[in-house]
Coordinates of C-alpha atoms and ligand atoms in Angstrom, one line a residue:
X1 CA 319.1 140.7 161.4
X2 CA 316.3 140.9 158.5
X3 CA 317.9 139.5 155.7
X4 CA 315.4 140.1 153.4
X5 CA 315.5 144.0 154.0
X6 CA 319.2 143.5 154.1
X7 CA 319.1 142.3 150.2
X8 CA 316.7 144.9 149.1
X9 CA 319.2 147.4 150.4
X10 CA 321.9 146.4 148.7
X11 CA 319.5 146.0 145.0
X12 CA 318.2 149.9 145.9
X13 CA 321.7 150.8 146.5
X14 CA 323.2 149.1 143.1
X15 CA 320.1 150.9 141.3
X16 CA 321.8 154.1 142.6
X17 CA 319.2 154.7 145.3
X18 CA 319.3 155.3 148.7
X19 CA 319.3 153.6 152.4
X20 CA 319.2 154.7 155.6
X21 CA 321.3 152.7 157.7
X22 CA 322.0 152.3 161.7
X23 CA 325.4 152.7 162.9
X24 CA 326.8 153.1 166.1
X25 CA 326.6 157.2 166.2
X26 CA 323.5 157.9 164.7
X27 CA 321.2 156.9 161.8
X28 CA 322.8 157.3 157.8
X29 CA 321.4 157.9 154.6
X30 CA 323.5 155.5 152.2
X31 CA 324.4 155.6 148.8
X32 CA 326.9 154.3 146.5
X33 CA 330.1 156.9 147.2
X34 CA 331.0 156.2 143.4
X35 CA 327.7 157.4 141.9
X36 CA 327.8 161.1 141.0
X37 CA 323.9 160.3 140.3
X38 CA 323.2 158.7 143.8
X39 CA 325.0 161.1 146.1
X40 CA 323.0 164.0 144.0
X41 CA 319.9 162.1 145.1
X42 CA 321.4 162.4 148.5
X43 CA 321.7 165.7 148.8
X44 CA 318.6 166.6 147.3
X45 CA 316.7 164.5 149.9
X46 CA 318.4 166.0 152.9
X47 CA 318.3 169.6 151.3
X48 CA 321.8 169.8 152.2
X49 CA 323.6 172.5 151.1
X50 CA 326.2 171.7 148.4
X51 CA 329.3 173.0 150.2
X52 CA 328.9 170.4 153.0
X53 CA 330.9 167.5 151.8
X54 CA 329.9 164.1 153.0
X55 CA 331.2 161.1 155.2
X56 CA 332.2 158.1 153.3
X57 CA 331.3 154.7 155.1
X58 CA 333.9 151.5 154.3
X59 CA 334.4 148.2 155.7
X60 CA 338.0 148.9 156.9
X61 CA 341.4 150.1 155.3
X62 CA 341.5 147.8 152.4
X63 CA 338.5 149.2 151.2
X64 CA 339.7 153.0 152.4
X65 CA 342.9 152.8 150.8
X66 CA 342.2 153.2 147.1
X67 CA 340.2 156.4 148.1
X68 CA 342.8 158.1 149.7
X69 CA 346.1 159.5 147.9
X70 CA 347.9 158.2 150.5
X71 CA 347.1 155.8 153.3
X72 CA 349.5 157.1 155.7
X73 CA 351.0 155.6 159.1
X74 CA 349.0 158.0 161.4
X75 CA 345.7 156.7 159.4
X76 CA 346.8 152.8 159.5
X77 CA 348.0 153.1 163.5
X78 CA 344.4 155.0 164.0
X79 CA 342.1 152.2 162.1
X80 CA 344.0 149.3 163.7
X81 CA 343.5 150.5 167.0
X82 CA 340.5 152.7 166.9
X83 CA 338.2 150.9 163.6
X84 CA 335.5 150.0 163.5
X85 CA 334.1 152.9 165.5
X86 CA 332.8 156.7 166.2
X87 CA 336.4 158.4 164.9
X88 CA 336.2 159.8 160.8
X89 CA 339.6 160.2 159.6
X90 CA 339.8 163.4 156.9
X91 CA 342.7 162.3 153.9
X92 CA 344.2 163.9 150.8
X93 CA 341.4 162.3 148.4
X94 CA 342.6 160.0 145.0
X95 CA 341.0 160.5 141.9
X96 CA 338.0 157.9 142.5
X97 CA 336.3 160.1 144.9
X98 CA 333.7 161.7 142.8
X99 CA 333.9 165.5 143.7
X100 CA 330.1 165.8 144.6
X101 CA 331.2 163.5 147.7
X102 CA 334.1 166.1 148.5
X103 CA 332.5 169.2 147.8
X104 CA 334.8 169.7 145.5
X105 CA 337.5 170.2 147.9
X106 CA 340.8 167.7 148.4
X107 CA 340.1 165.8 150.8
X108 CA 337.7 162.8 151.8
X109 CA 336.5 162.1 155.1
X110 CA 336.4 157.9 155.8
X111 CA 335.1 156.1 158.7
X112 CA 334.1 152.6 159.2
X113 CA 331.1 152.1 161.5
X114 CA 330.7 149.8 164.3
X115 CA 327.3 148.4 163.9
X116 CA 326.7 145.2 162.7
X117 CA 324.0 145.9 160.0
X118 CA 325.8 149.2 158.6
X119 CA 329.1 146.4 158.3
X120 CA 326.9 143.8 156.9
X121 CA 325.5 146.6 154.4
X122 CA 328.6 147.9 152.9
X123 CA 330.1 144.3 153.0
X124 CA 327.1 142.7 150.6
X125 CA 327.3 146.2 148.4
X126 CA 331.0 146.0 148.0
X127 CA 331.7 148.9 148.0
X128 CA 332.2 152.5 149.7
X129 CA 329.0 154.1 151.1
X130 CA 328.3 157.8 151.6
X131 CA 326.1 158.7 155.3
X132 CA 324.9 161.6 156.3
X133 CA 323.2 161.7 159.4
X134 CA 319.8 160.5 158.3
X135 CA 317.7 163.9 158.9
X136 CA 317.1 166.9 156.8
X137 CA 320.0 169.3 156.9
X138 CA 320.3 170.8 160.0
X139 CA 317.9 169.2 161.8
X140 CA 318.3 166.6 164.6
X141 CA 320.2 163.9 164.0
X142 CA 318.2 160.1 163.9
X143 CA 319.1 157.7 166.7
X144 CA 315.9 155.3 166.2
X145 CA 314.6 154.1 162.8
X146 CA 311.5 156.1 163.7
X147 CA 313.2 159.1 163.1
X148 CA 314.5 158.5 160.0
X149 CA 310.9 157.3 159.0
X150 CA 309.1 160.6 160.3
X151 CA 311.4 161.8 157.6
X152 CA 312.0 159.8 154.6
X153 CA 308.5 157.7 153.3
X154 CA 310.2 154.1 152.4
X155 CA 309.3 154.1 148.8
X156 CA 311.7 157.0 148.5
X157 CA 314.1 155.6 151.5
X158 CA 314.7 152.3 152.7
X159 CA 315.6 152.3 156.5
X160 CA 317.2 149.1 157.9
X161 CA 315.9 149.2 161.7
X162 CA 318.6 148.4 164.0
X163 CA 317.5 150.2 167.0
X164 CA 318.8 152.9 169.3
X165 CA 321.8 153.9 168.7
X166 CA 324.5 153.3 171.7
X167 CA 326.6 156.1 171.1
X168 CA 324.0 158.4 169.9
X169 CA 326.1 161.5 168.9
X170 CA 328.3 161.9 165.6
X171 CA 332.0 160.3 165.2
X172 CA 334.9 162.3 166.0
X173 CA 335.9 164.1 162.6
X174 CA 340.3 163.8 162.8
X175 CA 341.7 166.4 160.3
X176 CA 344.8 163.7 158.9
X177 CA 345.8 165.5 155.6
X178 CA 349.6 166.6 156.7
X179 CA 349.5 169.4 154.5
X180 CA 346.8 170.6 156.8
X181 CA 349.6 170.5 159.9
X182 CA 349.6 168.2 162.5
X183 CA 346.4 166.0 163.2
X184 CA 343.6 168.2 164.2
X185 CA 339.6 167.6 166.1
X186 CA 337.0 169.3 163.7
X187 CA 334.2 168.0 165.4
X188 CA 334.2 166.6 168.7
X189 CA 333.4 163.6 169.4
X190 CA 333.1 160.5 172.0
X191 CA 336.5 159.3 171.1
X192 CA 338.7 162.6 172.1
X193 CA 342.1 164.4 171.7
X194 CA 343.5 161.9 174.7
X195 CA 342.3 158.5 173.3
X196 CA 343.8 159.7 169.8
X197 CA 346.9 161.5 171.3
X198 CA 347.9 157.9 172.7
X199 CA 347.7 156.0 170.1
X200 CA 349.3 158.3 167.7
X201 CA 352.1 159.4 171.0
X202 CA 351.2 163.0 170.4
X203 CA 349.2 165.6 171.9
X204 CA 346.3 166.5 169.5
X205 CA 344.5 169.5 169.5
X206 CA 341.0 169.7 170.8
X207 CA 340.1 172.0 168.4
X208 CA 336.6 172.8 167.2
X209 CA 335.1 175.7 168.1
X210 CA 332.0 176.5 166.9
X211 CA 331.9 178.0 164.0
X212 CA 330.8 182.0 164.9
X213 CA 328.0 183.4 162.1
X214 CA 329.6 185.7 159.2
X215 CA 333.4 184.1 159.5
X216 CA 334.5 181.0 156.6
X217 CA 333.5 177.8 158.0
X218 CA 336.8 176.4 160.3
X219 CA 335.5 172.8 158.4
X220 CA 332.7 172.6 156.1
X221 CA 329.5 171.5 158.2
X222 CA 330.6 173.3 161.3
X223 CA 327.6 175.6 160.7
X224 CA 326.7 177.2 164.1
X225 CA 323.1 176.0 164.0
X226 CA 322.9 172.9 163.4
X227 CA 321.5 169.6 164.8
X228 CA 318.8 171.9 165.9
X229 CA 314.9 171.3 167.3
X230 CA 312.1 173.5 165.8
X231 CA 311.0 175.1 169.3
X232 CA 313.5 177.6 170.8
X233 CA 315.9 175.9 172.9
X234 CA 318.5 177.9 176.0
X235 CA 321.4 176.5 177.9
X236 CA 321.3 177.3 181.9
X237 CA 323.0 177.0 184.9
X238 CA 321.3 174.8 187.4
X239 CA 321.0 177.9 189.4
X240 CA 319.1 179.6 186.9
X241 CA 316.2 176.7 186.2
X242 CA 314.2 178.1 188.8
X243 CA 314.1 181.5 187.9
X244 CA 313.7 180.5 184.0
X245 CA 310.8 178.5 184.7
X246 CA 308.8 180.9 187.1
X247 CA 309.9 184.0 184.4
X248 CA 308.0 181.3 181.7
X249 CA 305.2 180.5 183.9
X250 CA 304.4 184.7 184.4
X251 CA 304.3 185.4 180.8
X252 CA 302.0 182.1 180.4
X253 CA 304.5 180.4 178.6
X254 CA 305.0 176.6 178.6
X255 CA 308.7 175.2 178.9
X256 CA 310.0 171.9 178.2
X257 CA 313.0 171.1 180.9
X258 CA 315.4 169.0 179.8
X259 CA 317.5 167.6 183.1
X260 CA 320.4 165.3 184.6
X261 CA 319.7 166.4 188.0
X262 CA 318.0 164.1 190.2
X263 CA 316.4 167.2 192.2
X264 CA 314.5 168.7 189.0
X265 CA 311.1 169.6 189.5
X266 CA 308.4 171.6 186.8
X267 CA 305.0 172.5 188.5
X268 CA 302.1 171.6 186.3
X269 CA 302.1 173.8 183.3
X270 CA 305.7 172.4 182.4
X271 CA 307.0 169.3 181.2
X272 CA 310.1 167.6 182.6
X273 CA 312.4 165.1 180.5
X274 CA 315.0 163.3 182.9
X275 CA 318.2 163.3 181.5
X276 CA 320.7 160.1 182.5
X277 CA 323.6 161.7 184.8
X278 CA 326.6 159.5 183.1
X279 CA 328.4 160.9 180.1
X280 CA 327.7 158.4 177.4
X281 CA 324.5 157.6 178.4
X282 CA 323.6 161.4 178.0
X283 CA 324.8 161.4 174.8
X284 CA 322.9 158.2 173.9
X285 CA 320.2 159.9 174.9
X286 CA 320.2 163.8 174.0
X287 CA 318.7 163.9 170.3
X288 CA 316.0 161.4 171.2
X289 CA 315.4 163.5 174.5
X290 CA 315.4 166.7 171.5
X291 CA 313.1 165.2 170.0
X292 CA 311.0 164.2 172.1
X293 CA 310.9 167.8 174.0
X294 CA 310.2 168.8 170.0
X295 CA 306.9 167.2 169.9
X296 CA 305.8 168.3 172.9
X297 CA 305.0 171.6 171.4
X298 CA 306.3 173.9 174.5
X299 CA 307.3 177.3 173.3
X300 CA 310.5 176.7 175.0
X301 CA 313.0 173.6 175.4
X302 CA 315.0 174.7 178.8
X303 CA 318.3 172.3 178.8
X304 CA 319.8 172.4 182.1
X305 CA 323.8 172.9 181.7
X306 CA 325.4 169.3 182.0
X307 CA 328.7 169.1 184.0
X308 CA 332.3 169.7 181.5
X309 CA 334.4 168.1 183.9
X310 CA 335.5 164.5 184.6
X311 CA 337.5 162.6 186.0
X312 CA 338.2 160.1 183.3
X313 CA 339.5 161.3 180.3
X314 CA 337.0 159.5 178.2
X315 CA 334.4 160.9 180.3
X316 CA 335.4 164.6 179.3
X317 CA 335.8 163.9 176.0
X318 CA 332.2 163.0 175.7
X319 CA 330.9 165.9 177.8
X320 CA 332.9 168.3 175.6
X321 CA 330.6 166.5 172.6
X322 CA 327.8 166.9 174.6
X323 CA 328.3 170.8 174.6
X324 CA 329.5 171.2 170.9
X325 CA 325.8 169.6 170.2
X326 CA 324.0 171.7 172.9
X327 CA 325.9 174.7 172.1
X328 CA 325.0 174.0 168.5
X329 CA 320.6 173.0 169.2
X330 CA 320.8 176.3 171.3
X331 CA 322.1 178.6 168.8
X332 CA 320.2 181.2 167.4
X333 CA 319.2 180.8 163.9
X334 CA 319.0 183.4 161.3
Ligands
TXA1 O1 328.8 159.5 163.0 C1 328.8 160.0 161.9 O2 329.8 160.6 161.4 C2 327.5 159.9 161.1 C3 327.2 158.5 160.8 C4 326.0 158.2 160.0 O3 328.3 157.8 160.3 N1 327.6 160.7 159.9 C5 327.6 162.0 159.9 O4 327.7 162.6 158.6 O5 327.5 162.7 160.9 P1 327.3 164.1 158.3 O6 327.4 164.2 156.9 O7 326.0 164.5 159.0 O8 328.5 164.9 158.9 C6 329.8 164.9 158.3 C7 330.7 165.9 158.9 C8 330.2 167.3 158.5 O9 330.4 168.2 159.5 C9 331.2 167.6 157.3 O10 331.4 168.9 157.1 C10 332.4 166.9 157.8 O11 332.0 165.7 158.4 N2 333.3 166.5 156.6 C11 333.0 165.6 155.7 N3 334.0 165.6 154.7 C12 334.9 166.4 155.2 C13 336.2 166.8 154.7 N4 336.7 166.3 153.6 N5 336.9 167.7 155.4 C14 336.4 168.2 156.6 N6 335.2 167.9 157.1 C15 334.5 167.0 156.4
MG2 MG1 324.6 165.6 160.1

C-alpha cells in the first residue's frame, strides 16, 4: 500500500476534493458524502446527470447506521453476512444525507467495499464516502487505475492504484426500504436473488429489467445505454459470428470479436479478443476487454452471446450480470 498517496487522499478529501479509489467492483470517484460542495464537484466531473443519485461508501454498519432512518434487521442480517462486499443495500435515508447524494429522493443507497485500500481510505477520512464508478457518465466503467487516469488528469483527481479489480462489474443494488414492498434486485449483480434469498430466508425477486427508452426509470441509473464503448457494439449467437463477420468483411468493414469460445477465429482484416469461459472471470474481465476492443478503432465491436445458464447458483447470478452489462453496452443510443 502507498501510504503517502493514501494521506494525500484523505487531505484532498477533507479539502472537499475528490479521489478515485479501487474497490472490489470497479474503480470510484470519492468524495466526502456530507459535502453538498464535494458531491457537486462530483457530478460535474463525471457529467452525470442530476437525477442519478449516488452510492455512498462506509466502513460497516456503525458507520451506515446514522445515515439511514432506520437500520433494520433485513439490513443488519445482510451486512453481517454479506459486508464487506459487491451487494449496495437501498434504505429510507435520515436527515444527514445531503439531498444532492439522494437525488433528492428518500432513500440512500450504502455499501461497504471489499478492497483493502477503499477500507483503509474511508477508515483514515472517517467518514462516509460517495463512488461513482470512476468514468464519465455512461461510459465504461474503470477496472485498472489506467482508466480512471485516461479520464481524470491527477491535479483534478487523485487515483489510488490498487490494480485490477477481481470482481470487475458493479455491486448488486438490494431495494431494502419496506415501504417499497419486499426486498427487491435493481441492478444485478455477482451476489444474486439466491445468495440474498438465504440469508434473509425469503425468495427475492430478480428483478431488473432494463429500463426500455421513453418509460420512468424502474430505479434512477437504470438508463438503457449505459456502461457503453464509443464504436457500435451487437450481441450474437455463436451461430451467427460467422455470418456477421463475412457480412463485415464484404462491405469492407473491420469488426472487433469479442469471444469465450475456444473455437473463435477472425481472418486478417478482424481482430479477436479471447474472452475467459468461467463466469467471474468474464465479468473480471468484460470492461477491460470493452475497452480494449474501444481502442482498437474497428467500426464494429462483435460480442459473441455468453452462456445464461449454470449450474451453480452463484454461477447464474453472475451470468445474468454479465447480460444486464452487455445488454446495456449493446443498446442503441439516441
Ligand atoms: O460497485 C459499485 O457499486 C461501484 C463501486 C465504485 O462501489 N459504484 C457504482 O456507483 O456503481 P454508480 O453511481 O456508478 O452506480 C450507482 C447505482 C446507480 O444505478 C444508481 O441509480 C443506483 O445505484 N442508486 C443509487 N442510489 C440509489 C437509490 N437511493 N435508490 C435506487 N438506486 C440507487
Ligand atoms: Mg456507474
Amino acid at each position: 500500500m502507498n501510504f503517502e498517496a493514501l494521506h494525500e487522499a484523505v487531505e484532498r478529501l477533507r479539502a472537499g476534493r475528490v479521489v478515485a479509489f479501487p474497490t472490489e467492483t470497479v474503480y470510484g470517484l470519492g468524495a466526502d458524502a456530507l459535502s453538498p460542495a464535494a458531491i457537486a464537484e462530483v457530478y460535474r466531473l463525471k457529467g452525470r446527470p442530476q437525477h442519478n443519485p449516488l452510492i455512498v461508501h462506509v466502513s460497516g454498519p456503525e458507520m451506515a447506521r446514522p445515515l439511514v432512518h432506520e437500520w433494520t434487521e433485513q439490513a443488519d442480517l445482510l451486512s453481517r453476512a454479506l459486508w464487506p462486499g459487491p451487494l449496495t443495500l437501498v434504505l429510507a435515508k435520515s436527515s444527514r444525507v445531503p439531498d444532492s447524494v439522494t437525488a433528492g429522493g428518500p432513500t440512500v443507497a450504502l455499501r461497504s467495499p471489499n478492497h483493502p485500500l477503499a477500507m483503509a481510505l474511508i477508515m483514515l477520512f472517517d467518514g462516509p464516502l460517495v463512488g461513482p464508478s470512476a468514468n464519465a457518465s455512461g461510459g465504461v466503467s474503470p477496472t485498472r487505475a489506467e482508466h480512471v487516469r485516461s479520464a481524470f488528469g491527477d491535479d483534478e483527481v487523485l487515483t489510488l492504484d490498487g490494480g485490477a479489480c477481481a470482481v470487475g462489474i458493479e455491486s448488486t443494488v438490494l431495494m431494502l426500504d419496506p415501504r417499497q414492498g419486499p426486498p427487491r434486485i435493481l441492478r444485478p449483480g455477482v451476489i444474486g436473488p439466491d445468495a440474498i434469498g438465504e440469508v434473509l430466508g425469503i425468495r427475492v425477486e430478480s428483478g431488473s429489467p432494463a429500463a426500455s427508452k421513453g418509460q420512468p426509470l424502474a430505479s434512477p441509473g437504470l438508463l438503457a445505454s449505459h456502461y457503453a464503448p464509443r464504436t457500435r457494439a451487437v450481441l450474437a449467437d455463436p451461430n451467427d459470428i460467422e455470418d456477421l463477420l463475412e457480412d463485415a468483411s464484404e462491405d469492407g468493414r473491420r469488426a472487433v470479436l469479442l469471444s469465450h469460445q475456444l473455437a473463435a477465429m477472425v481472418s486478417d482484416e478482424h481482430e479477436l479478443v479471447r474472452m475467459p469461459a468461467s463466469a467471474g472471470e468474464y465479468a473480471a474481465a468484460i470492461y477491460d476487454a470493452l475497452r480494449h476492443a474501444d481502442d482498437l478503432g474497428a467500426d464494429v465491436i462483435i460480442i459473441t452471446r455468453p452462456p445464461d445458464d449454470a449450474e451453480l447458483a452463484a454461477d447464474r447470478a453472475i451470468w445474468r450480470a454479465v447480460h444486464d452489462r452487455l445488454a446495456r453496452a449493446t443498446a442503441v443510443r439516441d
